[in-house]
Amino acid sequence: MNQKDLKEFLDAKVEQYNHPRFIESDPIQIPHQFSKKEDIEIAGFLTATIAWGNRKSIITKAHKMMQLLDQAPYDFIMNHNANDLDKFHGFVHRTFNSDDFIQFVKSLKHLYANHNGLEAVFLKHAKKDTLQHAIHEFKHYFFEIEHLERSKKHVSDPLKNSAAKRINMFLRWMVRQDQNGVDFGIWKSISPALLSCPLDVHSGNVARKLKLLKRKQNDGKALIELDTALRKLDAKDPVKYDFALFGLGVFEGF
């Protein structure tokens, strides 16, 4: 189909899937439990961090994470003591274990105590047309305290050719100005135009079938290619098409 028909098709799919009922089966339901900005950020970041594999398992384990944080993520992270972390032992989701979780709690406290929080770090290093460099710099901030080397693999680096699917998904949740109540749009300082599509096996396969993407690997180079194509469809809100690509792949088997 030509560009006009493709845009009409994808816009209709966005309207279909960018709907509150999407929340019911998606990990984004976890941060939707909260109303405080910092709670939403932290719940979203931790949920996105473990968002690979079976979606039901992701949601179950993310709920468990919130229980371990006493259903008050920001307060727990800022005010916990060493003994409070004992209950984390035994937590595991795939390769993310309790040691990683404890490391993330310490690193998040460092960001809020010393760098004015998650939003400030990403804003500081945002480029005029992308947040991928900001993700690279974020990883430095996150692990500039004493840390477990094994935990670094759970924060991707786009400058090392990673598509950084999970952190791009988190950024979509925080930045995108969604009138339909799915994405939060609580980071007003960052433009949705800078966002990149959370590229995974589903969105990648659909994008290739629609000729939005030629590269076979779902890596950083593919992300740039897909971003370029989606920005031609909507320069101000390119990642709204994540709903269309994901919905077509997961719910329709496109």
PDB file of N, CA, C and O in Angstrom, residues 33-34 36 38-40 42-43 65-80:
ATOM      1  N   GLN A  33      -1.543   1.699  39.065  1.00  0.00           N
ATOM      2  CA  GLN A  33      -2.042   1.555  40.433  1.00  0.00           C
ATOM      3  C   GLN A  33      -1.773   2.797  41.275  1.00  0.00           C
ATOM      4  O   GLN A  33      -2.357   2.965  42.347  1.00  0.00           O
ATOM      5  N   PHE A  34      -0.888   3.666  40.802  1.00  0.00           N
ATOM      6  CA  PHE A  34      -0.396   4.773  41.614  1.00  0.00           C
ATOM      7  C   PHE A  34      -0.812   6.128  41.047  1.00  0.00           C
ATOM      8  O   PHE A  34      -1.127   6.249  39.866  1.00  0.00           O
ATOM      9  N   LYS A  36       0.901   9.219  42.573  1.00  0.00           N
ATOM     10  CA  LYS A  36       2.039  10.107  42.823  1.00  0.00           C
ATOM     11  C   LYS A  36       3.064   9.952  41.702  1.00  0.00           C
ATOM     12  O   LYS A  36       3.393   8.832  41.297  1.00  0.00           O
ATOM     13  N   GLU A  38       6.326  10.204  41.426  1.00  0.00           N
ATOM     14  CA  GLU A  38       7.503   9.368  41.677  1.00  0.00           C
ATOM     15  C   GLU A  38       7.148   7.892  41.779  1.00  0.00           C
ATOM     16  O   GLU A  38       7.925   7.034  41.345  1.00  0.00           O
ATOM     17  N   ASP A  39       5.992   7.579  42.339  1.00  0.00           N
ATOM     18  CA  ASP A  39       5.547   6.187  42.409  1.00  0.00           C
ATOM     19  C   ASP A  39       5.299   5.620  41.015  1.00  0.00           C
ATOM     20  O   ASP A  39       5.658   4.474  40.718  1.00  0.00           O
ATOM     21  N   ILE A  40       4.668   6.429  40.161  1.00  0.00           N
ATOM     22  CA  ILE A  40       4.403   6.002  38.782  1.00  0.00           C
ATOM     23  C   ILE A  40       5.716   5.754  38.040  1.00  0.00           C
ATOM     24  O   ILE A  40       5.882   4.737  37.363  1.00  0.00           O
ATOM     25  N   ILE A  42       8.769   5.055  39.252  1.00  0.00           N
ATOM     26  CA  ILE A  42       9.526   3.918  39.773  1.00  0.00           C
ATOM     27  C   ILE A  42       8.826   2.603  39.440  1.00  0.00           C
ATOM     28  O   ILE A  42       9.469   1.635  38.997  1.00  0.00           O
ATOM     29  N   ALA A  43       7.510   2.560  39.624  1.00  0.00           N
ATOM     30  CA  ALA A  43       6.758   1.348  39.276  1.00  0.00           C
ATOM     31  C   ALA A  43       6.891   1.059  37.786  1.00  0.00           C
ATOM     32  O   ALA A  43       7.055  -0.097  37.373  1.00  0.00           O
ATOM     33  N   MET A  65       6.910  -7.225  42.979  1.00  0.00           N
ATOM     34  CA  MET A  65       7.873  -6.150  43.245  1.00  0.00           C
ATOM     35  C   MET A  65       7.229  -5.024  44.040  1.00  0.00           C
ATOM     36  O   MET A  65       7.811  -4.508  44.997  1.00  0.00           O
ATOM     37  N   MET A  66       6.014  -4.650  43.662  1.00  0.00           N
ATOM     38  CA  MET A  66       5.326  -3.565  44.364  1.00  0.00           C
ATOM     39  C   MET A  66       4.991  -3.979  45.800  1.00  0.00           C
ATOM     40  O   MET A  66       5.075  -3.156  46.724  1.00  0.00           O
ATOM     41  N   GLN A  67       4.650  -5.236  46.005  1.00  0.00           N
ATOM     42  CA  GLN A  67       4.398  -5.733  47.368  1.00  0.00           C
ATOM     43  C   GLN A  67       5.657  -5.641  48.215  1.00  0.00           C
ATOM     44  O   GLN A  67       5.608  -5.223  49.380  1.00  0.00           O
ATOM     45  N   LEU A  68       6.795  -5.997  47.642  1.00  0.00           N
ATOM     46  CA  LEU A  68       8.062  -5.928  48.370  1.00  0.00           C
ATOM     47  C   LEU A  68       8.451  -4.482  48.681  1.00  0.00           C
ATOM     48  O   LEU A  68       9.188  -4.228  49.637  1.00  0.00           O
ATOM     49  N   LEU A  69       7.946  -3.560  47.874  1.00  0.00           N
ATOM     50  CA  LEU A  69       8.182  -2.124  48.111  1.00  0.00           C
ATOM     51  C   LEU A  69       7.058  -1.503  48.952  1.00  0.00           C
ATOM     52  O   LEU A  69       6.912  -0.281  48.998  1.00  0.00           O
ATOM     53  N   ASP A  70       6.288  -2.359  49.605  1.00  0.00           N
ATOM     54  CA  ASP A  70       5.204  -1.930  50.514  1.00  0.00           C
ATOM     55  C   ASP A  70       4.141  -1.088  49.810  1.00  0.00           C
ATOM     56  O   ASP A  70       3.505  -0.230  50.440  1.00  0.00           O
ATOM     57  N   GLN A  71       3.948  -1.308  48.517  1.00  0.00           N
ATOM     58  CA  GLN A  71       2.966  -0.556  47.717  1.00  0.00           C
ATOM     59  C   GLN A  71       3.198   0.958  47.796  1.00  0.00           C
ATOM     60  O   GLN A  71       2.282   1.753  47.581  1.00  0.00           O
ATOM     61  N   ALA A  72       4.420   1.343  48.097  1.00  0.00           N
ATOM     62  CA  ALA A  72       4.804   2.765  48.173  1.00  0.00           C
ATOM     63  C   ALA A  72       6.243   2.874  47.654  1.00  0.00           C
ATOM     64  O   ALA A  72       7.178   3.080  48.436  1.00  0.00           O
ATOM     65  N   PRO A  73       6.449   2.701  46.355  1.00  0.00           N
ATOM     66  CA  PRO A  73       7.804   2.572  45.803  1.00  0.00           C
ATOM     67  C   PRO A  73       8.757   3.710  46.177  1.00  0.00           C
ATOM     68  O   PRO A  73       9.884   3.451  46.622  1.00  0.00           O
ATOM     69  N   TYR A  74       8.322   4.945  46.003  1.00  0.00           N
ATOM     70  CA  TYR A  74       9.217   6.081  46.265  1.00  0.00           C
ATOM     71  C   TYR A  74       9.576   6.172  47.744  1.00  0.00           C
ATOM     72  O   TYR A  74      10.752   6.324  48.097  1.00  0.00           O
ATOM     73  N   ASP A  75       8.602   6.053  48.609  1.00  0.00           N
ATOM     74  CA  ASP A  75       8.859   6.136  50.043  1.00  0.00           C
ATOM     75  C   ASP A  75       9.793   5.015  50.487  1.00  0.00           C
ATOM     76  O   ASP A  75      10.726   5.245  51.263  1.00  0.00           O
ATOM     77  N   PHE A  76       9.560   3.807  49.993  1.00  0.00           N
ATOM     78  CA  PHE A  76      10.421   2.682  50.370  1.00  0.00           C
ATOM     79  C   PHE A  76      11.853   2.930  49.901  1.00  0.00           C
ATOM     80  O   PHE A  76      12.809   2.751  50.677  1.00  0.00           O
ATOM     81  N   ILE A  77      12.009   3.326  48.654  1.00  0.00           N
ATOM     82  CA  ILE A  77      13.346   3.510  48.094  1.00  0.00           C
ATOM     83  C   ILE A  77      14.120   4.602  48.827  1.00  0.00           C
ATOM     84  O   ILE A  77      15.309   4.451  49.120  1.00  0.00           O
ATOM     85  N   MET A  78      13.455   5.663  49.200  1.00  0.00           N
ATOM     86  CA  MET A  78      14.145   6.779  49.849  1.00  0.00           C
ATOM     87  C   MET A  78      14.391   6.554  51.334  1.00  0.00           C
ATOM     88  O   MET A  78      15.306   7.139  51.910  1.00  0.00           O
ATOM     89  N   ASN A  79      13.602   5.699  51.974  1.00  0.00           N
ATOM     90  CA  ASN A  79      13.670   5.595  53.432  1.00  0.00           C
ATOM     91  C   ASN A  79      13.980   4.197  53.963  1.00  0.00           C
ATOM     92  O   ASN A  79      13.965   3.992  55.175  1.00  0.00           O
ATOM     93  N   HIS A  80      14.262   3.249  53.092  1.00  0.00           N
ATOM     94  CA  HIS A  80      14.528   1.885  53.559  1.00  0.00           C
ATOM     95  C   HIS A  80      15.868   1.802  54.287  1.00  0.00           C
ATOM     96  O   HIS A  80      16.756   2.642  54.091  1.00  0.00           O
TER      97      HIS A  80
END
